Short mmCIF file of C-alpha atoms in Angstrom, two decimals:
data_model
loop_
_atom_site.label_atom_id
_atom_site.label_comp_id
_atom_site.label_asym_id
_atom_site.label_seq_id
_atom_site.Cartn_x
_atom_site.Cartn_y
_atom_site.Cartn_z
CA MET A 739 5.80 17.42 0.10
CA ARG A 740 8.59 15.06 0.83
CA VAL A 741 7.84 12.57 3.67
CA LEU A 742 10.45 10.16 5.09
CA GLY A 743 8.32 7.11 6.94
CA VAL A 744 9.94 4.81 9.29
CA ASP A 745 8.75 1.22 9.97
CA PRO A 746 10.61 0.80 13.35
CA GLY A 747 12.42 -2.25 14.37
CA LEU A 748 15.78 -3.17 16.15
CA THR A 749 17.04 -5.97 13.95
CA ARG A 750 15.33 -4.66 10.39
CA CYS A 751 14.38 -1.14 10.41
CA GLY A 752 12.32 0.03 7.29
CA VAL A 753 12.85 3.60 5.63
CA GLY A 754 10.93 4.64 2.96
CA VAL A 755 11.04 8.55 1.11
CA VAL A 756 8.09 9.77 -1.25
CA GLU A 757 7.19 12.84 -2.66
CA GLY A 758 3.56 13.94 -3.30
CA VAL A 759 0.56 16.09 -2.52
CA PRO A 760 -2.67 14.88 -0.86
CA GLY A 761 -5.24 13.15 -3.67
CA ARG A 762 -2.61 12.40 -6.03
CA PRO A 763 -0.06 9.60 -6.87
CA CYS A 764 3.21 9.74 -4.72
CA THR A 765 6.44 9.53 -6.19
CA LEU A 766 9.45 7.09 -4.99
CA VAL A 767 12.53 8.64 -3.83
CA ALA A 768 14.40 5.96 -2.19
CA TYR A 769 13.89 3.25 0.57
CA TYR A 770 16.20 1.22 2.45
CA VAL A 771 16.44 -1.04 5.35
CA VAL A 772 18.54 -0.58 8.38
CA TYR A 773 19.80 -3.75 9.65
CA THR A 774 21.52 -4.13 13.46
CA ASP A 775 23.14 -7.43 14.44
CA PRO A 776 21.07 -9.37 17.24
CA GLY A 777 24.41 -10.52 18.47
CA ASP A 778 25.92 -7.23 19.23
CA ASP A 779 25.20 -5.25 22.27
CA LEU A 780 22.29 -2.66 22.57
CA PRO A 781 23.95 0.43 22.94
CA LEU A 782 25.94 -0.50 19.63
CA ARG A 783 22.85 -1.49 17.90
CA LEU A 784 20.93 1.80 18.92
CA LEU A 785 23.89 4.00 17.95
CA HIS A 786 24.06 2.25 14.51
CA LEU A 787 20.34 3.00 13.98
CA ASP A 788 20.55 6.46 15.30
CA ARG A 789 23.36 7.31 13.12
CA SER A 790 21.69 5.64 10.04
CA LEU A 791 18.51 7.41 10.56
CA THR A 792 20.14 10.65 11.22
CA ASP A 793 22.09 10.52 8.06
CA LEU A 794 19.10 9.35 5.98
CA VAL A 795 17.35 12.62 7.16
CA ALA A 796 19.97 14.80 6.53
CA GLU A 797 20.36 13.20 3.16
CA HIS A 798 16.89 13.50 1.79
CA ARG A 799 15.76 16.62 3.77
CA PRO A 800 12.24 15.44 4.16
CA ASP A 801 9.48 18.07 5.23
CA ALA A 802 8.15 15.59 7.91
CA VAL A 803 8.75 12.01 9.45
CA ALA A 804 6.12 9.47 9.72
CA VAL A 805 6.70 6.68 12.31
CA GLU A 806 4.50 3.74 13.01
CA ARG A 807 3.13 3.65 16.58
CA VAL A 808 4.03 0.63 18.52
CA PHE A 809 1.47 -1.34 20.76
CA SER A 810 2.14 -3.45 23.59
CA GLN A 811 -0.09 -6.10 21.89
CA HIS A 812 2.53 -6.85 19.42
CA ASN A 813 4.85 -9.78 19.40
CA VAL A 814 6.28 -9.57 23.23
CA ARG A 815 9.23 -11.06 22.57
CA THR A 816 10.27 -8.13 20.08
CA VAL A 817 8.17 -5.47 21.31
CA MET A 818 10.88 -3.65 23.79
CA GLY A 819 13.41 -3.70 21.08
CA THR A 820 10.66 -2.15 18.55
CA ALA A 821 9.58 0.51 21.05
CA GLN A 822 13.25 1.55 21.61
CA ALA A 823 13.82 1.64 17.85
CA SER A 824 10.66 3.70 17.49
CA GLY A 825 12.14 6.34 20.01
CA ILE A 826 15.36 6.49 18.23
CA ALA A 827 13.18 7.29 14.88
CA VAL A 828 11.11 9.81 16.39
CA LEU A 829 14.08 11.33 17.88
CA ALA A 830 15.96 11.44 14.80
CA GLY A 831 13.37 13.49 13.09
CA ALA A 832 12.82 15.74 16.12
CA ARG A 833 16.29 16.40 16.29
CA ALA A 834 16.39 17.55 12.96
CA GLY A 835 13.74 20.07 13.59
CA LEU A 836 11.02 18.36 11.79
CA PRO A 837 7.50 17.47 12.43
CA VAL A 838 7.37 13.95 13.28
CA GLN A 839 3.76 12.25 13.23
CA THR A 840 3.02 8.53 14.53
CA TYR A 841 0.39 6.21 12.82
CA THR A 842 -1.30 3.19 13.76
CA PRO A 843 -0.68 0.07 11.72
CA SER A 844 -4.68 0.20 10.93
CA GLU A 845 -4.57 3.94 9.96
CA VAL A 846 -2.06 3.31 7.39
CA LYS A 847 -3.53 0.21 6.14
CA ALA A 848 -6.83 2.09 5.69
CA ALA A 849 -5.04 5.14 4.08
CA ILE A 850 -3.60 2.90 1.54
CA THR A 851 -5.96 -0.02 1.07
CA GLY A 852 -9.32 1.18 2.09
CA SER A 853 -9.30 -1.53 4.79
CA GLY A 854 -7.60 -1.44 8.48
CA GLN A 855 -7.40 -5.24 8.09
CA ALA A 856 -5.73 -5.38 5.01
CA ASP A 857 -2.73 -8.24 5.16
CA LYS A 858 0.88 -7.69 4.30
CA ALA A 859 0.45 -8.88 0.50
CA GLN A 860 -2.27 -6.69 -0.05
CA MET A 861 -0.30 -3.56 1.32
CA THR A 862 2.94 -4.59 -0.46
CA THR A 863 0.53 -5.06 -3.97
CA MET A 864 -1.02 -1.37 -3.09
CA VAL A 865 2.08 0.37 -2.44
CA THR A 866 4.02 -1.09 -5.44
CA ARG A 867 0.80 -0.13 -7.61
CA LEU A 868 0.33 3.33 -5.99
CA LEU A 869 4.28 4.24 -6.43
CA ARG A 870 4.16 2.70 -10.14
CA LEU A 871 6.91 0.47 -9.41
CA PRO A 872 7.87 -1.92 -11.80
CA GLU A 873 8.14 -4.97 -8.81
CA PRO A 874 7.37 -4.69 -5.10
CA PRO A 875 10.06 -3.29 -3.00
CA LYS A 876 12.64 -5.48 -1.89
CA PRO A 877 13.31 -6.14 1.20
CA ALA A 878 9.57 -6.12 1.84
CA ASP A 879 10.48 -4.50 5.02
CA ALA A 880 10.56 -1.23 3.14
CA ALA A 881 6.89 -1.47 1.77
CA ASP A 882 5.56 -0.57 5.21
CA ALA A 883 7.74 2.33 5.51
CA LEU A 884 6.71 3.61 2.19
CA ALA A 885 3.12 3.11 3.09
CA LEU A 886 3.59 5.33 6.13
CA ALA A 887 5.18 7.97 4.11
CA ILE A 888 2.18 7.96 1.60
CA CYS A 889 -0.52 7.81 4.27
CA HIS A 890 1.46 11.32 5.85
CA VAL A 891 1.36 12.69 2.28
CA TRP A 892 -2.31 11.86 1.87
CA ARG A 893 -3.38 13.01 5.21
CA GLY A 894 -2.03 16.43 4.20
CA GLY A 895 0.59 16.23 6.85
CA THR A 896 -1.83 15.74 9.57
CA ARG A 897 -3.66 12.90 11.14
CA SER A 898 -7.24 13.08 10.96
CA LYS A 899 -8.98 15.26 13.50
CA LEU A 900 -11.13 12.54 14.54
CA ALA A 901 -8.16 10.23 15.15
CA ALA A 902 -6.38 13.20 16.93
CA ALA A 903 -9.24 13.87 19.08
CA ALA A 904 -9.91 10.08 20.13
CA ASP A 905 -6.12 10.15 21.09
CA ARG A 906 -6.48 13.11 23.23
CA ALA A 907 -9.58 11.36 24.74
CA ARG A 908 -7.53 8.06 25.47
CA ARG A 909 -4.65 9.48 26.94
CA GLY A 910 -6.91 11.89 29.08
CA GLY A 911 -8.79 8.74 30.34
CA ALA A 912 -5.59 7.06 30.94
CA ARG A 913 -3.86 9.68 33.05
CA MET B 1056 34.88 5.14 38.91
CA ARG B 1057 32.11 7.38 38.26
CA VAL B 1058 28.85 6.08 37.00
CA LEU B 1059 25.33 7.95 36.00
CA GLY B 1060 22.50 5.56 36.62
CA VAL B 1061 19.23 5.94 34.66
CA ASP B 1062 15.79 4.77 35.91
CA PRO B 1063 14.12 5.22 32.52
CA GLY B 1064 10.79 6.95 32.19
CA LEU B 1065 9.07 9.10 30.10
CA THR B 1066 7.00 11.26 32.58
CA ARG B 1067 9.53 10.94 35.18
CA CYS B 1068 13.38 9.64 34.52
CA GLY B 1069 15.72 9.51 37.23
CA VAL B 1070 19.38 10.09 37.08
CA GLY B 1071 21.91 9.37 39.63
CA VAL B 1072 25.66 10.05 39.70
CA VAL B 1073 28.12 8.31 41.90
CA GLU B 1074 31.73 7.77 42.43
CA GLY B 1075 33.43 4.52 44.14
CA VAL B 1076 35.48 1.55 44.10
CA PRO B 1077 33.90 -1.95 44.16
CA GLY B 1078 33.40 -3.26 47.61
CA ARG B 1079 33.61 0.08 49.24
CA PRO B 1080 31.08 2.67 50.00
CA CYS B 1081 30.25 4.93 47.31
CA THR B 1082 30.08 8.78 47.33
CA LEU B 1083 27.01 10.92 45.60
CA VAL B 1084 27.76 13.07 43.19
CA ALA B 1085 24.24 14.48 42.13
CA TYR B 1086 20.91 13.06 41.20
CA TYR B 1087 18.01 14.50 39.24
CA VAL B 1088 14.64 13.60 37.85
CA VAL B 1089 14.04 14.63 34.07
CA TYR B 1090 10.27 15.42 33.57
CA THR B 1091 8.32 15.56 30.63
CA ASP B 1092 4.89 16.83 30.33
CA PRO B 1093 2.40 13.84 29.22
CA GLY B 1094 0.25 16.66 27.57
CA ASP B 1095 3.14 17.19 25.09
CA ASP B 1096 3.71 15.33 21.60
CA LEU B 1097 5.98 12.45 21.87
CA PRO B 1098 8.72 13.87 19.66
CA LEU B 1099 8.85 17.31 21.98
CA ARG B 1100 9.02 14.69 24.98
CA LEU B 1101 11.69 12.55 23.76
CA LEU B 1102 13.76 15.47 22.44
CA HIS B 1103 13.57 17.03 26.07
CA LEU B 1104 14.60 13.98 27.37
CA ASP B 1105 17.70 13.14 25.38
CA ARG B 1106 19.18 16.78 25.48
CA SER B 1107 18.44 16.70 29.15
CA LEU B 1108 20.49 13.23 29.58
CA THR B 1109 23.01 14.22 27.08
CA ASP B 1110 23.73 17.40 29.02
CA LEU B 1111 24.13 15.66 32.29
CA VAL B 1112 26.30 13.01 30.49
CA ALA B 1113 28.53 15.96 29.27
CA GLU B 1114 28.32 17.79 32.62
CA HIS B 1115 29.46 14.92 34.79
CA ARG B 1116 31.69 13.02 32.46
CA PRO B 1117 31.16 9.56 33.88
CA ASP B 1118 33.17 6.43 33.06
CA ALA B 1119 30.04 4.64 32.25
CA VAL B 1120 26.45 4.56 32.01
CA ALA B 1121 23.88 1.90 33.66
CA VAL B 1122 20.15 1.83 32.59
CA GLU B 1123 17.38 -0.11 33.98
CA ARG B 1124 16.53 -2.81 31.52
CA VAL B 1125 12.76 -2.79 30.62
CA PHE B 1126 10.52 -5.91 30.91
CA SER B 1127 7.28 -6.16 28.76
CA GLN B 1128 5.57 -7.58 31.97
CA HIS B 1129 5.82 -3.79 33.46
CA ASN B 1130 2.52 -1.99 33.30
CA VAL B 1131 1.40 -2.41 29.92
CA ARG B 1132 -0.10 1.30 30.07
CA THR B 1133 3.25 2.94 30.33
CA VAL B 1134 5.79 0.15 29.19
CA MET B 1135 6.04 1.68 25.58
CA GLY B 1136 6.94 5.27 26.79
CA THR B 1137 9.43 3.43 29.34
CA ALA B 1138 10.95 1.49 26.48
CA GLN B 1139 11.48 4.64 24.14
CA ALA B 1140 13.13 6.39 27.20
CA SER B 1141 15.35 3.68 27.89
CA GLY B 1142 16.49 3.41 24.31
CA ILE B 1143 17.18 7.13 24.58
CA ALA B 1144 18.91 6.76 27.91
CA VAL B 1145 21.24 4.10 26.16
CA LEU B 1146 21.87 6.11 23.18
CA ALA B 1147 22.73 8.89 25.27
CA GLY B 1148 25.60 7.13 26.75
CA ALA B 1149 26.60 5.28 23.45
CA ARG B 1150 26.82 8.65 21.55
CA ALA B 1151 29.23 9.83 24.33
CA GLY B 1152 31.21 6.92 23.44
CA LEU B 1153 30.69 5.75 26.81
CA PRO B 1154 30.35 1.91 28.02
CA VAL B 1155 26.38 1.32 28.87
CA GLN B 1156 25.57 -1.50 30.80
CA THR B 1157 21.62 -2.56 31.40
CA TYR B 1158 20.47 -4.23 34.57
CA THR B 1159 17.33 -5.96 35.54
CA PRO B 1160 15.27 -4.62 38.70
CA SER B 1161 16.38 -7.94 40.22
CA GLU B 1162 20.08 -7.56 39.57
CA VAL B 1163 20.07 -4.14 41.06
CA LYS B 1164 18.01 -4.98 44.14
CA ALA B 1165 19.95 -7.95 44.98
CA ALA B 1166 23.55 -5.85 44.82
CA ILE B 1167 21.97 -3.42 47.00
CA THR B 1168 19.91 -5.12 49.51
CA GLY B 1169 20.92 -8.80 49.09
CA SER B 1170 17.49 -9.63 47.92
CA GLY B 1171 16.12 -9.64 44.34
CA GLN B 1172 12.63 -9.14 45.71
CA ALA B 1173 13.40 -6.00 47.97
CA ASP B 1174 10.49 -3.42 47.82
CA LYS B 1175 10.75 0.38 47.12
CA ALA B 1176 11.08 1.42 50.70
CA GLN B 1177 13.90 -1.10 51.40
CA MET B 1178 15.78 0.17 48.35
CA THR B 1179 15.47 3.83 49.36
CA THR B 1180 16.56 3.11 52.84
CA MET B 1181 19.34 1.10 51.82
CA VAL B 1182 20.60 3.88 49.05
CA THR B 1183 20.18 6.41 51.73
CA ARG B 1184 22.38 4.18 54.25
CA LEU B 1185 24.91 3.35 51.61
CA LEU B 1186 25.65 7.06 50.14
CA ARG B 1187 25.41 8.17 54.01
CA LEU B 1188 22.77 10.83 52.77
CA PRO B 1189 21.24 12.78 55.91
CA GLU B 1190 17.83 11.93 54.45
CA PRO B 1191 16.28 9.78 51.69
CA PRO B 1192 16.77 11.39 48.10
CA LYS B 1193 13.71 13.63 47.12
CA PRO B 1194 11.97 13.02 44.83
CA ALA B 1195 12.07 9.45 45.23
CA ASP B 1196 12.17 8.43 41.59
CA ALA B 1197 16.39 9.36 41.99
CA ALA B 1198 16.56 6.46 44.34
CA ASP B 1199 16.33 3.73 41.81
CA ALA B 1200 18.77 5.61 39.55
CA LEU B 1201 21.41 5.88 42.42
CA ALA B 1202 20.97 2.28 43.09
CA LEU B 1203 21.67 1.36 39.36
CA ALA B 1204 24.83 3.50 39.82
CA ILE B 1205 25.97 2.02 42.75
CA CYS B 1206 25.20 -1.70 41.36
CA HIS B 1207 27.40 -1.02 38.38
CA VAL B 1208 30.31 0.42 40.70
CA TRP B 1209 30.14 -2.58 42.75
CA ARG B 1210 30.09 -4.74 39.97
CA GLY B 1211 33.25 -3.38 38.95
CA GLY B 1212 31.86 -1.81 35.77
CA THR B 1213 30.76 -5.31 34.40
CA ARG B 1214 27.56 -7.58 35.01
CA SER B 1215 28.34 -10.99 36.42
CA LYS B 1216 29.53 -13.58 33.90
CA LEU B 1217 26.96 -15.52 35.21
CA ALA B 1218 24.12 -13.07 34.25
CA ALA B 1219 25.75 -11.90 30.99
CA ALA B 1220 25.85 -15.78 29.96
CA ALA B 1221 22.36 -16.34 31.10
CA ASP B 1222 21.36 -13.49 29.08
CA ARG B 1223 23.16 -14.82 26.08
CA ALA B 1224 21.40 -18.11 26.46
CA ARG B 1225 18.12 -16.61 26.59
CA ARG B 1226 18.85 -14.38 23.56
CA GLY B 1227 19.99 -17.23 21.46
CA GLY B 1228 17.00 -19.55 22.61
CA ALA B 1229 14.80 -16.57 21.27
CA ARG B 1230 16.48 -15.97 18.09
#
């Protein structure tokens, strides 16, 4: 299956496309970073992000889209823009009629390195190794997006039943 | 001018359309609340919200869209959904080629009641009076969206230069 992963951000949004099947090494298809200018107005920035992601989905025709889930514990200064960017990313996949799955950073880290606490350098090293790249993805923002895509392939296109059940329980409790 | 105001929310998103000119009472065109089911998956919810807002913009052909600005100080449990919904709302206006302006809750309250600290009941009372409605908008979620639209008409389609300058300074300082 081909998966397009998105590491959402308003100023820098990482996009990574990989192909593979669960339990085997994935193949790199492409990666990108979509930039928007912090000096521009918000509508223009969101529009540029929406068009870029929609174009990349149309170009690569993935079977699914995987987006990093944003938490409010993140950097408060940038979290609102990140949340808006993640909404645009999820929408870009949904509008193309594709299944869209969100993953927490720990889920991705655990899938790629075996530890939910892995740091950025470790993640980049593993993504480079797993995709058998001659050198780390540049810019580095793309590595997280590639990790998301690999994570989704390895999960066989679904989050673990345990994670999904925990999520349902959490949502149920919060309602 | 005709303005479509959006009070963003993932579960309940208020939409209000008014017509008017600065300094004179506005006329109600229509108001709505777009609901999405908290039990549905996020992609489906964002897709429903996007389609509903896009349809309402196409139906009412406003001259501008006004969206409430979301702050991370809001309710942490719902703020991520609210931020995503606000991104979708801003995008819906931008994709239609319309100017989109965001306002803080205090700016809207000050424009409508003269006080940035006005409570919800006071806002609903003033919106009802300003639009000469026989009774308060129901559901109440629509009142805030109508207030946003009125605020934008009265501002003459632009935020005050003071607010815009303060914003630029804040953004500049945070970069």
